[in-house]
């Protein structure tokens, strides 16, 4: 045993309602207000299970109607991502995020005591300030992960801060892989910044893995994990020769 206290985390359910906007997909967000955690911060429509007999899908449907006034058919609820998150004060929770793309009604603020605004926002232009673990769930969802960990440290801000990003994506088994292993993700993000989406674009040769990485600030990169050191060195040498040849060609064109 590594500790004397068992975890007894409460469950949160979070609605990722998505619609197509003028410039691409948009997500529904509400702004917390009043005497609540993270007042003034944007957040997904969310809530807790109402007693031991309510399941997570039923809770999501109920909370969605209570907070946003729209009716969701349980058959239209899709699993998105699960995030084990901890606040800066040390309270841990398990957040279950669901995607919904169909509903009846028009979203509006229903609980004015704890919410003072609601609106649609592009995934590429999320509002600030936003609750950090909510942003973590959206980033994990956009990256295609099925599970993530977001454990904040004492002193971390409640609102999302790019410089204090605690999100860790948990990869799926290699045969299904939504994202590459953590060491590859860390390497890529140190080189180009936050990656919001990973896509496995590997070919038939399973020993080599190729991923397309889409950056939070724009840009697309390809990350390849080679079969072994021999293949790695061979392809590095080929890339070096390619760069040298292109530089020579460019110089020759300038002289001409």
Short mmCIF file of C-alpha atoms in Angstrom, two decimals:
data_model
loop_
_atom_site.label_atom_id
_atom_site.label_comp_id
_atom_site.label_asym_id
_atom_site.label_seq_id
_atom_site.Cartn_x
_atom_site.Cartn_y
_atom_site.Cartn_z
CA UNK A 1 0.00 0.00 0.00
CA UNK A 2 1.17 3.54 -0.81
CA UNK A 3 -1.33 5.33 1.39
CA UNK A 4 -3.68 4.74 4.29
CA UNK A 5 -6.71 6.51 2.81
CA UNK A 6 -8.86 5.11 0.04
CA UNK A 7 -10.01 7.38 -2.76
CA UNK A 8 -13.71 8.26 -2.62
CA UNK A 9 -13.94 10.76 -5.49
CA UNK A 10 -17.34 12.22 -6.40
CA UNK A 11 -18.48 11.88 -10.02
CA UNK A 12 -19.02 14.89 -12.29
CA UNK A 13 -20.84 14.72 -15.64
CA UNK A 14 -19.99 17.26 -18.35
CA UNK A 15 -21.85 18.13 -21.54
CA UNK A 16 -19.83 18.78 -24.69
CA UNK A 17 -22.66 20.07 -26.88
CA UNK A 18 -21.30 20.62 -30.39
CA UNK A 19 -22.81 22.43 -33.36
CA UNK A 20 -21.45 23.61 -36.70
CA UNK A 21 -20.76 27.35 -36.69
CA UNK A 22 -19.81 29.78 -39.48
CA UNK A 23 -16.10 28.94 -39.13
CA UNK A 24 -16.30 25.36 -37.85
CA UNK A 25 -17.43 23.37 -34.81
CA UNK A 26 -18.59 25.29 -31.74
CA UNK A 27 -19.09 24.19 -28.13
CA UNK A 28 -21.68 25.40 -25.63
CA UNK A 29 -20.26 27.05 -22.50
CA UNK A 30 -21.79 28.77 -19.47
CA UNK A 31 -20.24 31.29 -17.07
CA UNK A 32 -20.32 30.49 -13.38
CA UNK A 33 -21.65 33.15 -11.01
CA UNK A 34 -22.59 33.71 -7.41
CA UNK A 35 -21.35 31.74 -4.42
CA UNK A 36 -19.86 28.84 -6.39
CA UNK A 37 -16.42 27.41 -7.18
CA UNK A 38 -14.63 29.39 -9.92
CA UNK A 39 -17.20 32.18 -10.13
CA UNK A 40 -16.60 34.30 -13.24
CA UNK A 41 -15.02 31.42 -15.17
CA UNK A 42 -16.46 29.70 -18.22
CA UNK A 43 -17.34 26.03 -17.93
CA UNK A 44 -19.27 23.27 -19.64
CA UNK A 45 -22.82 22.51 -18.55
CA UNK A 46 -22.17 20.00 -15.79
CA UNK A 47 -23.33 18.54 -12.50
CA UNK A 48 -23.33 15.62 -10.08
CA UNK A 49 -25.26 12.39 -9.83
CA UNK A 50 -28.50 12.78 -7.90
CA UNK A 51 -28.21 9.93 -5.42
CA UNK A 52 -26.86 6.37 -5.66
CA UNK A 53 -29.49 5.15 -8.14
CA UNK A 54 -28.84 7.65 -10.93
CA UNK A 55 -26.44 6.62 -13.71
CA UNK A 56 -24.11 9.04 -15.52
CA UNK A 57 -26.17 9.29 -18.73
CA UNK A 58 -29.39 9.99 -16.83
CA UNK A 59 -27.55 12.60 -14.76
CA UNK A 60 -26.22 14.31 -17.90
CA UNK A 61 -29.68 14.47 -19.49
CA UNK A 62 -31.20 15.88 -16.28
CA UNK A 63 -28.46 18.45 -15.66
CA UNK A 64 -28.62 19.59 -19.30
CA UNK A 65 -32.33 20.34 -19.05
CA UNK A 66 -32.01 21.94 -15.61
CA UNK A 67 -29.09 24.22 -16.57
CA UNK A 68 -29.58 24.91 -20.29
CA UNK A 69 -33.27 24.17 -20.91
CA UNK A 70 -32.66 21.71 -23.74
CA UNK A 71 -33.84 18.11 -23.94
CA UNK A 72 -31.36 15.40 -24.90
CA UNK A 73 -32.38 11.88 -25.86
CA UNK A 74 -30.18 9.39 -23.97
CA UNK A 75 -29.68 7.56 -27.27
CA UNK A 76 -27.86 10.65 -28.62
CA UNK A 77 -25.32 10.74 -25.78
CA UNK A 78 -21.80 9.69 -26.81
CA UNK A 79 -18.86 8.91 -24.53
CA UNK A 80 -16.10 11.49 -25.02
CA UNK A 81 -13.38 11.35 -22.35
CA UNK A 82 -12.95 10.67 -18.64
CA UNK A 83 -10.68 12.96 -16.61
CA UNK A 84 -9.39 12.25 -13.11
CA UNK A 85 -8.88 15.80 -11.86
CA UNK A 86 -7.77 17.49 -8.66
CA UNK A 87 -8.23 21.13 -7.68
CA UNK A 88 -5.43 23.30 -6.24
CA UNK A 89 -6.95 22.78 -2.78
CA UNK A 90 -6.52 19.00 -3.06
CA UNK A 91 -10.05 17.80 -3.75
CA UNK A 92 -10.06 15.06 -6.40
CA UNK A 93 -13.00 14.17 -8.64
CA UNK A 94 -13.75 11.95 -11.63
CA UNK A 95 -15.17 13.93 -14.54
CA UNK A 96 -17.04 12.01 -17.26
CA UNK A 97 -17.40 14.08 -20.44
CA UNK A 98 -20.06 13.29 -23.05
CA UNK A 99 -20.50 14.58 -26.60
CA UNK A 100 -24.00 15.50 -27.79
CA UNK A 101 -24.82 16.82 -31.27
CA UNK A 102 -28.64 16.61 -31.24
CA UNK A 103 -31.20 18.05 -28.81
CA UNK A 104 -34.57 19.77 -28.65
CA UNK A 105 -34.84 23.44 -27.72
CA UNK A 106 -32.55 26.47 -27.64
CA UNK A 107 -29.92 26.65 -24.88
CA UNK A 108 -30.44 29.43 -22.35
CA UNK A 109 -29.51 30.22 -18.76
CA UNK A 110 -31.98 28.46 -16.48
CA UNK A 111 -30.23 28.79 -13.11
CA UNK A 112 -29.50 32.52 -12.83
CA UNK A 113 -28.33 32.16 -9.23
CA UNK A 114 -25.21 30.23 -10.33
CA UNK A 115 -24.84 31.19 -14.01
CA UNK A 116 -24.92 34.63 -15.65
CA UNK A 117 -24.11 33.87 -19.30
CA UNK A 118 -24.22 31.11 -21.90
CA UNK A 119 -23.01 30.97 -25.48
CA UNK A 120 -21.39 29.12 -28.35
CA UNK A 121 -17.66 29.34 -28.88
CA UNK A 122 -15.29 28.06 -31.54
CA UNK A 123 -12.93 25.36 -30.28
CA UNK A 124 -10.12 27.52 -31.67
CA UNK A 125 -11.25 30.64 -29.76
CA UNK A 126 -12.32 29.48 -26.30
CA UNK A 127 -13.15 32.28 -23.86
CA UNK A 128 -11.11 33.29 -20.82
CA UNK A 129 -11.03 32.75 -17.96
CA UNK A 130 -12.02 29.07 -18.13
CA UNK A 131 -12.00 26.53 -15.31
CA UNK A 132 -8.71 24.65 -15.71
CA UNK A 133 -10.08 21.11 -15.48
CA UNK A 134 -12.86 21.97 -17.92
CA UNK A 135 -10.27 23.18 -20.44
CA UNK A 136 -8.28 20.00 -19.76
CA UNK A 137 -11.33 17.90 -20.64
CA UNK A 138 -11.87 19.82 -23.88
CA UNK A 139 -8.19 19.55 -24.84
CA UNK A 140 -8.24 15.80 -24.15
CA UNK A 141 -11.46 15.45 -26.18
CA UNK A 142 -9.95 17.33 -29.13
CA UNK A 143 -6.80 15.20 -28.93
CA UNK A 144 -8.92 12.06 -29.31
CA UNK A 145 -7.98 10.66 -25.91
CA UNK A 146 -10.42 8.49 -23.99
CA UNK A 147 -8.89 9.14 -20.58
CA UNK A 148 -6.73 11.84 -19.01
CA UNK A 149 -5.35 13.02 -15.68
CA UNK A 150 -5.36 16.65 -14.55
CA UNK A 151 -3.96 16.94 -11.03
CA UNK A 152 -3.31 20.53 -10.01
CA UNK A 153 -0.79 21.50 -7.36
CA UNK A 154 -1.30 23.82 -4.37
CA UNK A 155 -0.98 27.39 -5.59
CA UNK A 156 -2.05 26.63 -9.16
CA UNK A 157 -4.70 29.03 -10.52
CA UNK A 158 -8.29 27.81 -10.71
CA UNK A 159 -8.57 29.25 -14.21
CA UNK A 160 -6.71 27.72 -17.14
CA UNK A 161 -3.16 29.04 -17.52
CA UNK A 162 -1.05 27.83 -20.42
CA UNK A 163 2.11 28.08 -18.30
CA UNK A 164 0.67 25.74 -15.63
CA UNK A 165 -0.86 23.04 -17.81
CA UNK A 166 -1.23 19.80 -15.82
CA UNK A 167 -3.01 17.74 -18.49
CA UNK A 168 -1.65 14.23 -19.08
CA UNK A 169 -3.31 12.14 -21.79
CA UNK A 170 -3.58 8.41 -21.13
CA UNK A 171 -2.97 6.47 -24.38
CA UNK A 172 -5.08 3.54 -25.52
CA UNK A 173 -3.66 0.10 -26.38
CA UNK A 174 -1.40 0.18 -29.42
CA UNK A 175 -3.89 -1.66 -31.60
CA UNK A 176 -6.49 1.08 -31.10
CA UNK A 177 -4.17 3.97 -30.17
CA UNK A 178 -5.85 7.36 -30.01
CA UNK A 179 -2.60 9.11 -29.08
CA UNK A 180 1.09 8.13 -29.00
CA UNK A 181 2.79 7.27 -25.72
CA UNK A 182 3.60 10.07 -23.31
CA UNK A 183 7.31 10.31 -24.14
CA UNK A 184 6.45 10.97 -27.80
CA UNK A 185 3.83 13.57 -26.87
CA UNK A 186 6.24 15.34 -24.53
CA UNK A 187 8.94 15.40 -27.21
CA UNK A 188 6.55 16.85 -29.79
CA UNK A 189 5.09 19.49 -27.50
CA UNK A 190 8.54 20.62 -26.39
CA UNK A 191 9.34 21.18 -30.05
CA UNK A 192 6.14 22.81 -31.34
CA UNK A 193 3.89 23.61 -28.36
CA UNK A 194 0.50 22.25 -27.31
CA UNK A 195 -0.92 19.57 -29.60
CA UNK A 196 -4.72 19.57 -29.75
CA UNK A 197 -5.24 16.54 -31.99
CA UNK A 198 -3.29 13.37 -32.76
CA UNK A 199 -4.17 11.17 -35.74
CA UNK A 200 -2.55 7.80 -36.40
CA UNK A 201 -1.61 7.82 -40.09
CA UNK A 202 0.68 4.77 -39.97
CA UNK A 203 0.84 2.52 -43.01
CA UNK A 204 0.73 -1.28 -43.15
CA UNK A 205 4.22 -1.75 -41.66
CA UNK A 206 3.17 -1.86 -38.02
CA UNK A 207 6.69 -1.57 -36.62
CA UNK A 208 6.87 2.09 -37.67
CA UNK A 209 4.23 4.49 -36.34
CA UNK A 210 3.41 7.83 -37.91
CA UNK A 211 1.22 10.47 -36.26
CA UNK A 212 -0.21 13.71 -37.61
CA UNK A 213 -0.12 16.37 -34.89
CA UNK A 214 -2.31 19.50 -35.09
CA UNK A 215 -1.08 22.43 -33.01
CA UNK A 216 -3.16 24.67 -30.75
CA UNK A 217 -1.70 27.75 -32.45
CA UNK A 218 -2.12 26.36 -35.95
CA UNK A 219 0.25 24.22 -37.98
CA UNK A 220 0.45 20.51 -38.70
CA UNK A 221 3.41 18.24 -38.06
CA UNK A 222 4.20 14.56 -38.60
CA UNK A 223 5.90 12.51 -35.90
CA UNK A 224 7.39 9.13 -36.73
CA UNK A 225 8.52 6.40 -34.34
CA UNK A 226 11.03 4.19 -36.16
CA UNK A 227 11.33 0.43 -35.97
CA UNK A 228 14.88 0.53 -34.63
CA UNK A 229 18.09 2.60 -34.54
CA UNK A 230 19.17 1.42 -37.99
CA UNK A 231 15.98 2.62 -39.66
CA UNK A 232 16.11 5.85 -37.64
CA UNK A 233 19.64 6.71 -38.75
CA UNK A 234 18.88 5.79 -42.35
CA UNK A 235 15.91 8.15 -42.49
CA UNK A 236 17.73 10.93 -40.65
CA UNK A 237 20.55 10.70 -43.20
CA UNK A 238 18.00 10.78 -46.03
CA UNK A 239 16.35 13.90 -44.56
CA UNK A 240 19.73 15.62 -44.21
CA UNK A 241 20.58 14.84 -47.84
CA UNK A 242 17.18 16.13 -48.93
CA UNK A 243 17.67 19.43 -47.11
CA UNK A 244 21.19 19.85 -48.55
CA UNK A 245 19.96 19.10 -52.09
CA UNK A 246 17.14 21.64 -51.77
CA UNK A 247 19.52 24.30 -50.48
CA UNK A 248 21.87 23.66 -53.41
CA UNK A 249 18.99 23.86 -55.89
CA UNK A 250 17.80 27.14 -54.34
CA UNK A 251 21.29 28.65 -54.59
CA UNK A 252 21.63 27.59 -58.22
CA UNK A 253 18.29 29.19 -59.08
CA UNK A 254 19.33 32.44 -57.39
CA UNK A 255 22.60 32.52 -59.37
CA UNK A 256 20.75 31.87 -62.60
#
